Amino acid sequence: MAEAEILDYNLHEKTSKRNGRFSRRTILVFLLLIIVIVLVILIAVTYGKKLQCDDDDRNNREHTRRKNSSTESNNLISFLLFSDVHLDQFYKATAGIDSVCRNESEPSTYNAPYGRIGCDSPLRLLHDALNAMKKQANNLPNLGFIMLSGDSCAHSIETHRRKVVLENINTSSKAVKLTFPDIPYFPSIGNNDIPGHYVMPVENDTWYSDLLNIWQDAILCKHCDMSYQTTTEAELRKTFLYGGYYSVSIAGL
């Protein structure tokens, strides 16, 4: 009987020790699990904050970029430039190049309403080109002015040259101002825009005065809604009547 009790006691003691070890192990595992969970939560929170900071930085950079871009756009000025119109009021769509497209009794084999290689520009081409420029101008920031760098008139004007050249220049200038009525137009004189081909006006010639009568309103653009003045009439006349040149202020600069 005593031996049985001793065996029961030993078994109970072993079981108690085993249960004690198991309990401590369970507690340790539980604590480790809690630590792991806390670490995962801390990592997730830290990563989330980092993502938020990155998003904030990205948004701030984008805001700054847009702000700078807007500022740069406000400081930019766009302009349109076209050259060598060579408008020919005598152009005939069915005429051949032997008559530089002016004599319908010398016809071509096909109709060319917008111009032909070897000939100058019909009025229809000028109008359509200006309309295309106007459409493109809608995409330009702060369109400020238009430049024509010379040669409004056609080649090979021999008969009544003075009258015809001035008429062509007047027609092209009116077409530009009709298409772009609210911005200044700065034309210059080309070698085909003078009394003779490559022949400058003589001292007592009224050519510069005749040209200025056509271009003055476009250059000064007094009716335009602008915060600056391109130049004064006195300054314009002083240099243009002397040598056919002038200087202007662009966007108040």
PDB file of C-alpha atoms in Angstrom:
ATOM      1  CA  MET A   1       0.000   0.000   0.000  1.00  0.00           C
ATOM      2  CA  ALA A   2       2.789   2.363   0.890  1.00  0.00           C
ATOM      3  CA  GLU A   3       4.564   1.595  -2.349  1.00  0.00           C
ATOM      4  CA  ALA A   4       1.416   2.369  -4.342  1.00  0.00           C
ATOM      5  CA  GLU A   5       1.042   5.690  -2.602  1.00  0.00           C
ATOM      6  CA  ILE A   6       4.661   6.502  -3.319  1.00  0.00           C
ATOM      7  CA  LEU A   7       4.151   5.674  -6.995  1.00  0.00           C
ATOM      8  CA  ASP A   8       1.020   7.805  -7.157  1.00  0.00           C
ATOM      9  CA  TYR A   9       2.879  10.670  -5.524  1.00  0.00           C
ATOM     10  CA  ASN A  10       5.777  10.438  -7.962  1.00  0.00           C
ATOM     11  CA  LEU A  11       3.405  10.288 -10.908  1.00  0.00           C
ATOM     12  CA  HIS A  12       1.495  13.277  -9.629  1.00  0.00           C
ATOM     13  CA  GLU A  13       4.714  15.219  -9.118  1.00  0.00           C
ATOM     14  CA  LYS A  14       5.913  14.433 -12.613  1.00  0.00           C
ATOM     15  CA  THR A  15       2.574  15.420 -14.065  1.00  0.00           C
ATOM     16  CA  SER A  16       2.604  18.668 -12.097  1.00  0.00           C
ATOM     17  CA  LYS A  17       6.095  19.488 -13.301  1.00  0.00           C
ATOM     18  CA  ARG A  18       5.130  18.652 -16.870  1.00  0.00           C
ATOM     19  CA  ASN A  19       2.017  20.805 -16.616  1.00  0.00           C
ATOM     20  CA  GLY A  20       4.105  23.578 -15.103  1.00  0.00           C
ATOM     21  CA  ARG A  21       6.557  23.452 -17.964  1.00  0.00           C
ATOM     22  CA  PHE A  22       3.671  23.360 -20.438  1.00  0.00           C
ATOM     23  CA  SER A  23       2.040  26.367 -18.801  1.00  0.00           C
ATOM     24  CA  ARG A  24       5.282  28.349 -18.881  1.00  0.00           C
ATOM     25  CA  ARG A  25       5.828  27.367 -22.505  1.00  0.00           C
ATOM     26  CA  THR A  26       2.278  28.400 -23.374  1.00  0.00           C
ATOM     27  CA  ILE A  27       2.722  31.726 -21.651  1.00  0.00           C
ATOM     28  CA  LEU A  28       6.033  32.271 -23.441  1.00  0.00           C
ATOM     29  CA  VAL A  29       4.495  31.446 -26.832  1.00  0.00           C
ATOM     30  CA  PHE A  30       1.575  33.717 -26.060  1.00  0.00           C
ATOM     31  CA  LEU A  31       3.914  36.550 -25.101  1.00  0.00           C
ATOM     32  CA  LEU A  32       5.964  36.046 -28.249  1.00  0.00           C
ATOM     33  CA  LEU A  33       2.785  36.053 -30.310  1.00  0.00           C
ATOM     34  CA  ILE A  34       1.720  39.316 -28.712  1.00  0.00           C
ATOM     35  CA  ILE A  35       5.151  40.799 -29.403  1.00  0.00           C
ATOM     36  CA  VAL A  36       4.980  39.686 -33.049  1.00  0.00           C
ATOM     37  CA  ILE A  37       1.481  41.139 -33.423  1.00  0.00           C
ATOM     38  CA  VAL A  38       2.599  44.436 -31.879  1.00  0.00           C
ATOM     39  CA  LEU A  39       5.632  44.553 -34.182  1.00  0.00           C
ATOM     40  CA  VAL A  40       3.457  43.854 -37.237  1.00  0.00           C
ATOM     41  CA  ILE A  41       1.076  46.619 -36.180  1.00  0.00           C
ATOM     42  CA  LEU A  42       3.974  49.039 -35.634  1.00  0.00           C
ATOM     43  CA  ILE A  43       5.485  48.170 -39.011  1.00  0.00           C
ATOM     44  CA  ALA A  44       2.102  48.567 -40.729  1.00  0.00           C
ATOM     45  CA  VAL A  45       1.468  51.932 -39.049  1.00  0.00           C
ATOM     46  CA  THR A  46       4.985  53.144 -39.868  1.00  0.00           C
ATOM     47  CA  TYR A  47       4.681  52.025 -43.496  1.00  0.00           C
ATOM     48  CA  GLY A  48       1.258  53.641 -43.766  1.00  0.00           C
ATOM     49  CA  LYS A  49       2.629  56.914 -42.429  1.00  0.00           C
ATOM     50  CA  LYS A  50       5.523  56.700 -44.877  1.00  0.00           C
ATOM     51  CA  LEU A  51       3.101  56.160 -47.754  1.00  0.00           C
ATOM     52  CA  GLN A  52       1.058  59.115 -46.563  1.00  0.00           C
ATOM     53  CA  CYS A  53       4.178  61.265 -46.341  1.00  0.00           C
ATOM     54  CA  ASP A  54       5.217  60.152 -49.833  1.00  0.00           C
ATOM     55  CA  ASP A  55       1.753  61.015 -51.153  1.00  0.00           C
ATOM     56  CA  ASP A  56       1.888  64.398 -49.432  1.00  0.00           C
ATOM     57  CA  ASP A  57       5.348  65.085 -50.859  1.00  0.00           C
ATOM     58  CA  ARG A  58       4.200  64.016 -54.312  1.00  0.00           C
ATOM     59  CA  ASN A  59       1.106  66.196 -54.077  1.00  0.00           C
ATOM     60  CA  ASN A  60       3.184  69.132 -52.871  1.00  0.00           C
ATOM     61  CA  ARG A  61       5.656  68.680 -55.718  1.00  0.00           C
ATOM     62  CA  GLU A  62       2.809  68.463 -58.239  1.00  0.00           C
ATOM     63  CA  HIS A  63       1.185  71.561 -56.766  1.00  0.00           C
ATOM     64  CA  THR A  64       4.501  73.414 -56.929  1.00  0.00           C
ATOM     65  CA  ARG A  65       5.077  72.235 -60.497  1.00  0.00           C
ATOM     66  CA  ARG A  66       1.635  73.409 -61.568  1.00  0.00           C
ATOM     67  CA  LYS A  67       2.099  76.696 -59.798  1.00  0.00           C
ATOM     68  CA  ASN A  68       5.485  77.243 -61.435  1.00  0.00           C
ATOM     69  CA  SER A  69       4.089  76.152 -64.786  1.00  0.00           C
ATOM     70  CA  SER A  70       1.224  78.601 -64.404  1.00  0.00           C
ATOM     71  CA  THR A  71       3.652  81.367 -63.476  1.00  0.00           C
ATOM     72  CA  GLU A  72       5.879  80.533 -66.445  1.00  0.00           C
ATOM     73  CA  SER A  73       2.848  80.501 -68.758  1.00  0.00           C
ATOM     74  CA  ASN A  74       1.840  83.924 -67.487  1.00  0.00           C
ATOM     75  CA  ASN A  75       5.355  85.179 -68.202  1.00  0.00           C
ATOM     76  CA  LEU A  76       5.403  83.741 -71.719  1.00  0.00           C
ATOM     77  CA  ILE A  77       4.226  85.562 -74.807  1.00  0.00           C
ATOM     78  CA  SER A  78       3.446  83.828 -78.082  1.00  0.00           C
ATOM     79  CA  PHE A  79       3.469  85.314 -81.550  1.00  0.00           C
ATOM     80  CA  LEU A  80       2.723  84.262 -85.094  1.00  0.00           C
ATOM     81  CA  LEU A  81       5.258  84.704 -87.886  1.00  0.00           C
ATOM     82  CA  PHE A  82       4.655  84.328 -91.574  1.00  0.00           C
ATOM     83  CA  SER A  83       6.723  85.375 -94.530  1.00  0.00           C
ATOM     84  CA  ASP A  84       6.778  85.748 -98.302  1.00  0.00           C
ATOM     85  CA  VAL A  85       3.053  85.889 -98.940  1.00  0.00           C
ATOM     86  CA  HIS A  86       3.689  87.114-102.499  1.00  0.00           C
ATOM     87  CA  LEU A  87       0.022  87.870-103.037  1.00  0.00           C
ATOM     88  CA  ASP A  88      -0.916  88.027-106.725  1.00  0.00           C
ATOM     89  CA  GLN A  89      -4.215  89.754-107.452  1.00  0.00           C
ATOM     90  CA  PHE A  90      -3.963  88.631-111.088  1.00  0.00           C
ATOM     91  CA  TYR A  91      -3.677  84.918-110.296  1.00  0.00           C
ATOM     92  CA  LYS A  92      -5.916  82.660-112.405  1.00  0.00           C
ATOM     93  CA  ALA A  93      -6.543  79.113-111.203  1.00  0.00           C
ATOM     94  CA  THR A  94      -6.668  77.693-114.738  1.00  0.00           C
ATOM     95  CA  ALA A  95      -3.700  79.616-116.179  1.00  0.00           C
ATOM     96  CA  GLY A  96      -0.360  77.911-116.765  1.00  0.00           C
ATOM     97  CA  ILE A  97       3.069  78.775-115.449  1.00  0.00           C
ATOM     98  CA  ASP A  98       4.243  80.235-118.771  1.00  0.00           C
ATOM     99  CA  SER A  99       2.233  83.345-117.911  1.00  0.00           C
ATOM    100  CA  VAL A 100       2.984  82.965-114.165  1.00  0.00           C
ATOM    101  CA  CYS A 101      -0.678  81.935-113.852  1.00  0.00           C
ATOM    102  CA  ARG A 102      -2.082  85.276-115.034  1.00  0.00           C
ATOM    103  CA  ASN A 103      -3.256  84.573-118.578  1.00  0.00           C
ATOM    104  CA  GLU A 104      -6.154  82.154-119.036  1.00  0.00           C
ATOM    105  CA  SER A 105      -5.486  82.029-122.769  1.00  0.00           C
ATOM    106  CA  GLU A 106      -2.425  79.986-121.819  1.00  0.00           C
ATOM    107  CA  PRO A 107      -4.208  77.367-119.702  1.00  0.00           C
ATOM    108  CA  SER A 108      -2.832  74.591-117.563  1.00  0.00           C
ATOM    109  CA  THR A 109      -3.990  70.984-117.742  1.00  0.00           C
ATOM    110  CA  TYR A 110      -5.594  71.203-114.292  1.00  0.00           C
ATOM    111  CA  ASN A 111      -7.285  73.700-111.994  1.00  0.00           C
ATOM    112  CA  ALA A 112      -5.196  75.048-109.066  1.00  0.00           C
ATOM    113  CA  PRO A 113      -7.302  77.337-106.860  1.00  0.00           C
ATOM    114  CA  TYR A 114      -4.729  77.419-104.051  1.00  0.00           C
ATOM    115  CA  GLY A 115      -1.670  78.168-106.149  1.00  0.00           C
ATOM    116  CA  ARG A 116       0.667  76.435-108.519  1.00  0.00           C
ATOM    117  CA  ILE A 117       4.402  75.693-108.479  1.00  0.00           C
ATOM    118  CA  GLY A 118       6.106  78.452-110.449  1.00  0.00           C
ATOM    119  CA  CYS A 119       3.426  81.040-109.604  1.00  0.00           C
ATOM    120  CA  ASP A 120       2.597  83.298-106.668  1.00  0.00           C
ATOM    121  CA  SER A 121      -0.214  83.113-104.121  1.00  0.00           C
ATOM    122  CA  PRO A 122      -3.903  83.666-104.825  1.00  0.00           C
ATOM    123  CA  LEU A 123      -6.005  85.530-102.267  1.00  0.00           C
ATOM    124  CA  ARG A 124      -7.831  82.306-101.435  1.00  0.00           C
ATOM    125  CA  LEU A 125      -4.591  80.751-100.201  1.00  0.00           C
ATOM    126  CA  LEU A 126      -3.876  83.747 -97.971  1.00  0.00           C
ATOM    127  CA  HIS A 127      -7.355  83.625 -96.421  1.00  0.00           C
ATOM    128  CA  ASP A 128      -7.186  79.898 -95.737  1.00  0.00           C
ATOM    129  CA  ALA A 129      -3.655  80.171 -94.325  1.00  0.00           C
ATOM    130  CA  LEU A 130      -4.769  82.920 -91.942  1.00  0.00           C
ATOM    131  CA  ASN A 131      -7.795  80.902 -90.849  1.00  0.00           C
ATOM    132  CA  ALA A 132      -5.533  77.927 -90.134  1.00  0.00           C
ATOM    133  CA  MET A 133      -3.230  80.202 -88.127  1.00  0.00           C
ATOM    134  CA  LYS A 134      -6.212  81.443 -86.146  1.00  0.00           C
ATOM    135  CA  LYS A 135      -7.177  77.881 -85.202  1.00  0.00           C
ATOM    136  CA  GLN A 136      -3.627  77.130 -84.093  1.00  0.00           C
ATOM    137  CA  ALA A 137      -3.532  80.387 -82.142  1.00  0.00           C
ATOM    138  CA  ASN A 138      -6.239  79.054 -79.821  1.00  0.00           C
ATOM    139  CA  ASN A 139      -3.624  76.642 -78.422  1.00  0.00           C
ATOM    140  CA  LEU A 140      -1.004  79.321 -77.802  1.00  0.00           C
ATOM    141  CA  PRO A 141      -0.561  80.996 -74.398  1.00  0.00           C
ATOM    142  CA  ASN A 142      -0.810  84.786 -74.378  1.00  0.00           C
ATOM    143  CA  LEU A 143      -0.754  85.484 -78.122  1.00  0.00           C
ATOM    144  CA  GLY A 144       0.753  88.953 -78.287  1.00  0.00           C
ATOM    145  CA  PHE A 145       1.399  89.960 -81.880  1.00  0.00           C
ATOM    146  CA  ILE A 146       1.883  88.918 -85.500  1.00  0.00           C
ATOM    147  CA  MET A 147       4.983  89.441 -87.615  1.00  0.00           C
ATOM    148  CA  LEU A 148       5.283  89.484 -91.382  1.00  0.00           C
ATOM    149  CA  SER A 149       8.925  89.389 -92.366  1.00  0.00           C
ATOM    150  CA  GLY A 150       8.515  90.878 -95.814  1.00  0.00           C
ATOM    151  CA  ASP A 151       7.477  90.248 -99.420  1.00  0.00           C
ATOM    152  CA  SER A 152       3.729  90.761 -99.331  1.00  0.00           C
ATOM    153  CA  CYS A 153       3.624  91.408-103.065  1.00  0.00           C
ATOM    154  CA  ALA A 154       3.950  89.061-106.036  1.00  0.00           C
ATOM    155  CA  HIS A 155       6.951  88.762-108.350  1.00  0.00           C
ATOM    156  CA  SER A 156       7.139  90.049-111.909  1.00  0.00           C
ATOM    157  CA  ILE A 157       4.898  93.093-111.546  1.00  0.00           C
ATOM    158  CA  GLU A 158       5.949  95.257-114.467  1.00  0.00           C
ATOM    159  CA  THR A 159       2.858  97.232-115.484  1.00  0.00           C
ATOM    160  CA  HIS A 160       1.658  99.917-113.048  1.00  0.00           C
ATOM    161  CA  ARG A 161       4.029  98.413-110.518  1.00  0.00           C
ATOM    162  CA  ARG A 162       3.719 101.117-107.889  1.00  0.00           C
ATOM    163  CA  LYS A 163      -0.074 100.971-107.836  1.00  0.00           C
ATOM    164  CA  VAL A 164      -0.261  97.165-107.936  1.00  0.00           C
ATOM    165  CA  VAL A 165       2.331  96.629-105.201  1.00  0.00           C
ATOM    166  CA  LEU A 166       0.564  99.015-102.838  1.00  0.00           C
ATOM    167  CA  GLU A 167      -2.775  97.357-103.600  1.00  0.00           C
ATOM    168  CA  ASN A 168      -1.360  93.914-102.840  1.00  0.00           C
ATOM    169  CA  ILE A 169       0.204  95.113 -99.597  1.00  0.00           C
ATOM    170  CA  ASN A 170      -3.039  96.801 -98.578  1.00  0.00           C
ATOM    171  CA  THR A 171      -5.072  93.677 -99.374  1.00  0.00           C
ATOM    172  CA  SER A 172      -2.792  91.365 -97.394  1.00  0.00           C
ATOM    173  CA  SER A 173      -2.666  93.763 -94.445  1.00  0.00           C
ATOM    174  CA  LYS A 174      -6.462  94.024 -94.319  1.00  0.00           C
ATOM    175  CA  ALA A 175      -6.764  90.235 -94.446  1.00  0.00           C
ATOM    176  CA  VAL A 176      -4.457  89.882 -91.440  1.00  0.00           C
ATOM    177  CA  LYS A 177      -6.285  92.507 -89.390  1.00  0.00           C
ATOM    178  CA  LEU A 178      -9.662  91.040 -90.295  1.00  0.00           C
ATOM    179  CA  THR A 179      -8.537  87.647 -88.979  1.00  0.00           C
ATOM    180  CA  PHE A 180      -6.692  89.000 -85.917  1.00  0.00           C
ATOM    181  CA  PRO A 181      -8.381  92.299 -85.063  1.00  0.00           C
ATOM    182  CA  ASP A 182      -7.310  92.532 -81.418  1.00  0.00           C
ATOM    183  CA  ILE A 183      -3.517  92.211 -81.527  1.00  0.00           C
ATOM    184  CA  PRO A 184      -0.843  94.318 -83.247  1.00  0.00           C
ATOM    185  CA  TYR A 185       0.582  93.370 -86.614  1.00  0.00           C
ATOM    186  CA  PHE A 186       4.237  94.185 -87.334  1.00  0.00           C
ATOM    187  CA  PRO A 187       5.063  94.043 -91.061  1.00  0.00           C
ATOM    188  CA  SER A 188       8.430  94.698 -92.638  1.00  0.00           C
ATOM    189  CA  ILE A 189       9.491  95.645 -96.141  1.00  0.00           C
ATOM    190  CA  GLY A 190      10.775  92.926 -98.463  1.00  0.00           C
ATOM    191  CA  ASN A 191      12.582  93.275-101.770  1.00  0.00           C
ATOM    192  CA  ASN A 192       9.261  92.837-103.618  1.00  0.00           C
ATOM    193  CA  ASP A 193       7.563  95.536-101.555  1.00  0.00           C
ATOM    194  CA  ILE A 194       9.393  98.507-103.039  1.00  0.00           C
ATOM    195  CA  PRO A 195       8.890 100.681-106.167  1.00  0.00           C
ATOM    196  CA  GLY A 196      11.331  98.610-108.229  1.00  0.00           C
ATOM    197  CA  HIS A 197      12.672  95.095-107.824  1.00  0.00           C
ATOM    198  CA  TYR A 198      15.611  95.524-105.427  1.00  0.00           C
ATOM    199  CA  VAL A 199      15.348  99.273-106.027  1.00  0.00           C
ATOM    200  CA  MET A 200      14.979 101.371-102.872  1.00  0.00           C
ATOM    201  CA  PRO A 201      12.932 104.583-102.859  1.00  0.00           C
ATOM    202  CA  VAL A 202      14.813 107.766-103.691  1.00  0.00           C
ATOM    203  CA  GLU A 203      15.023 110.655-101.246  1.00  0.00           C
ATOM    204  CA  ASN A 204      11.927 112.552-102.382  1.00  0.00           C
ATOM    205  CA  ASP A 205       9.817 109.440-103.002  1.00  0.00           C
ATOM    206  CA  THR A 206       6.615 109.109-100.966  1.00  0.00           C
ATOM    207  CA  TRP A 207       6.888 105.306-100.861  1.00  0.00           C
ATOM    208  CA  TYR A 208       7.570 105.016 -97.138  1.00  0.00           C
ATOM    209  CA  SER A 209       4.722 107.394 -96.455  1.00  0.00           C
ATOM    210  CA  ASP A 210       2.401 105.352 -98.683  1.00  0.00           C
ATOM    211  CA  LEU A 211       3.342 102.161 -96.856  1.00  0.00           C
ATOM    212  CA  LEU A 212       2.946 103.755 -93.443  1.00  0.00           C
ATOM    213  CA  ASN A 213      -0.565 104.883 -94.356  1.00  0.00           C
ATOM    214  CA  ILE A 214      -1.398 101.195 -94.854  1.00  0.00           C
ATOM    215  CA  TRP A 215       0.448  99.783 -91.840  1.00  0.00           C
ATOM    216  CA  GLN A 216       0.258 102.480 -89.172  1.00  0.00           C
ATOM    217  CA  ASP A 217      -3.055 101.421 -87.587  1.00  0.00           C
ATOM    218  CA  ALA A 218      -1.939  97.784 -87.442  1.00  0.00           C
ATOM    219  CA  ILE A 219       1.385  98.684 -85.801  1.00  0.00           C
ATOM    220  CA  LEU A 220      -0.007 101.127 -83.243  1.00  0.00           C
ATOM    221  CA  CYS A 221      -3.153  99.049 -82.667  1.00  0.00           C
ATOM    222  CA  LYS A 222      -4.783 101.824 -80.653  1.00  0.00           C
ATOM    223  CA  HIS A 223      -8.114  99.990 -80.579  1.00  0.00           C
ATOM    224  CA  CYS A 224      -6.529  96.835 -79.130  1.00  0.00           C
ATOM    225  CA  ASP A 225      -7.243  95.985 -75.499  1.00  0.00           C
ATOM    226  CA  MET A 226      -3.642  96.109 -74.286  1.00  0.00           C
ATOM    227  CA  SER A 227      -1.993  97.347 -71.112  1.00  0.00           C
ATOM    228  CA  TYR A 228       0.941  98.770 -73.050  1.00  0.00           C
ATOM    229  CA  GLN A 229       1.656 100.901 -76.101  1.00  0.00           C
ATOM    230  CA  THR A 230       3.643  99.412 -78.964  1.00  0.00           C
ATOM    231  CA  THR A 231       5.164 102.778 -79.852  1.00  0.00           C
ATOM    232  CA  THR A 232       4.082 106.351 -80.347  1.00  0.00           C
ATOM    233  CA  GLU A 233       2.929 107.708 -83.666  1.00  0.00           C
ATOM    234  CA  ALA A 234       5.701 110.305 -83.539  1.00  0.00           C
ATOM    235  CA  GLU A 235       8.443 107.708 -83.006  1.00  0.00           C
ATOM    236  CA  LEU A 236       6.986 105.439 -85.676  1.00  0.00           C
ATOM    237  CA  ARG A 237       6.833 108.177 -88.282  1.00  0.00           C
ATOM    238  CA  LYS A 238      10.291 109.476 -87.406  1.00  0.00           C
ATOM    239  CA  THR A 239      12.139 106.292 -88.357  1.00  0.00           C
ATOM    240  CA  PHE A 240       9.748 104.785 -90.883  1.00  0.00           C
ATOM    241  CA  LEU A 241       9.557 107.860 -93.086  1.00  0.00           C
ATOM    242  CA  TYR A 242      13.347 108.104 -92.953  1.00  0.00           C
ATOM    243  CA  GLY A 243      14.251 104.525 -93.870  1.00  0.00           C
ATOM    244  CA  GLY A 244      11.249 102.185 -93.653  1.00  0.00           C
ATOM    245  CA  TYR A 245      12.184 100.741 -90.251  1.00  0.00           C
ATOM    246  CA  TYR A 246      10.779 101.059 -86.734  1.00  0.00           C
ATOM    247  CA  SER A 247      10.991  99.609 -83.237  1.00  0.00           C
ATOM    248  CA  VAL A 248       8.129  98.549 -80.988  1.00  0.00           C
ATOM    249  CA  SER A 249       7.477  97.390 -77.460  1.00  0.00           C
ATOM    250  CA  ILE A 250       6.447  93.747 -77.217  1.00  0.00           C
ATOM    251  CA  ALA A 251       4.134  92.975 -74.287  1.00  0.00           C
ATOM    252  CA  GLY A 252       5.310  96.116 -72.558  1.00  0.00           C
ATOM    253  CA  LEU A 253       8.971  95.059 -72.592  1.00  0.00           C
TER     254      LEU A 253
END
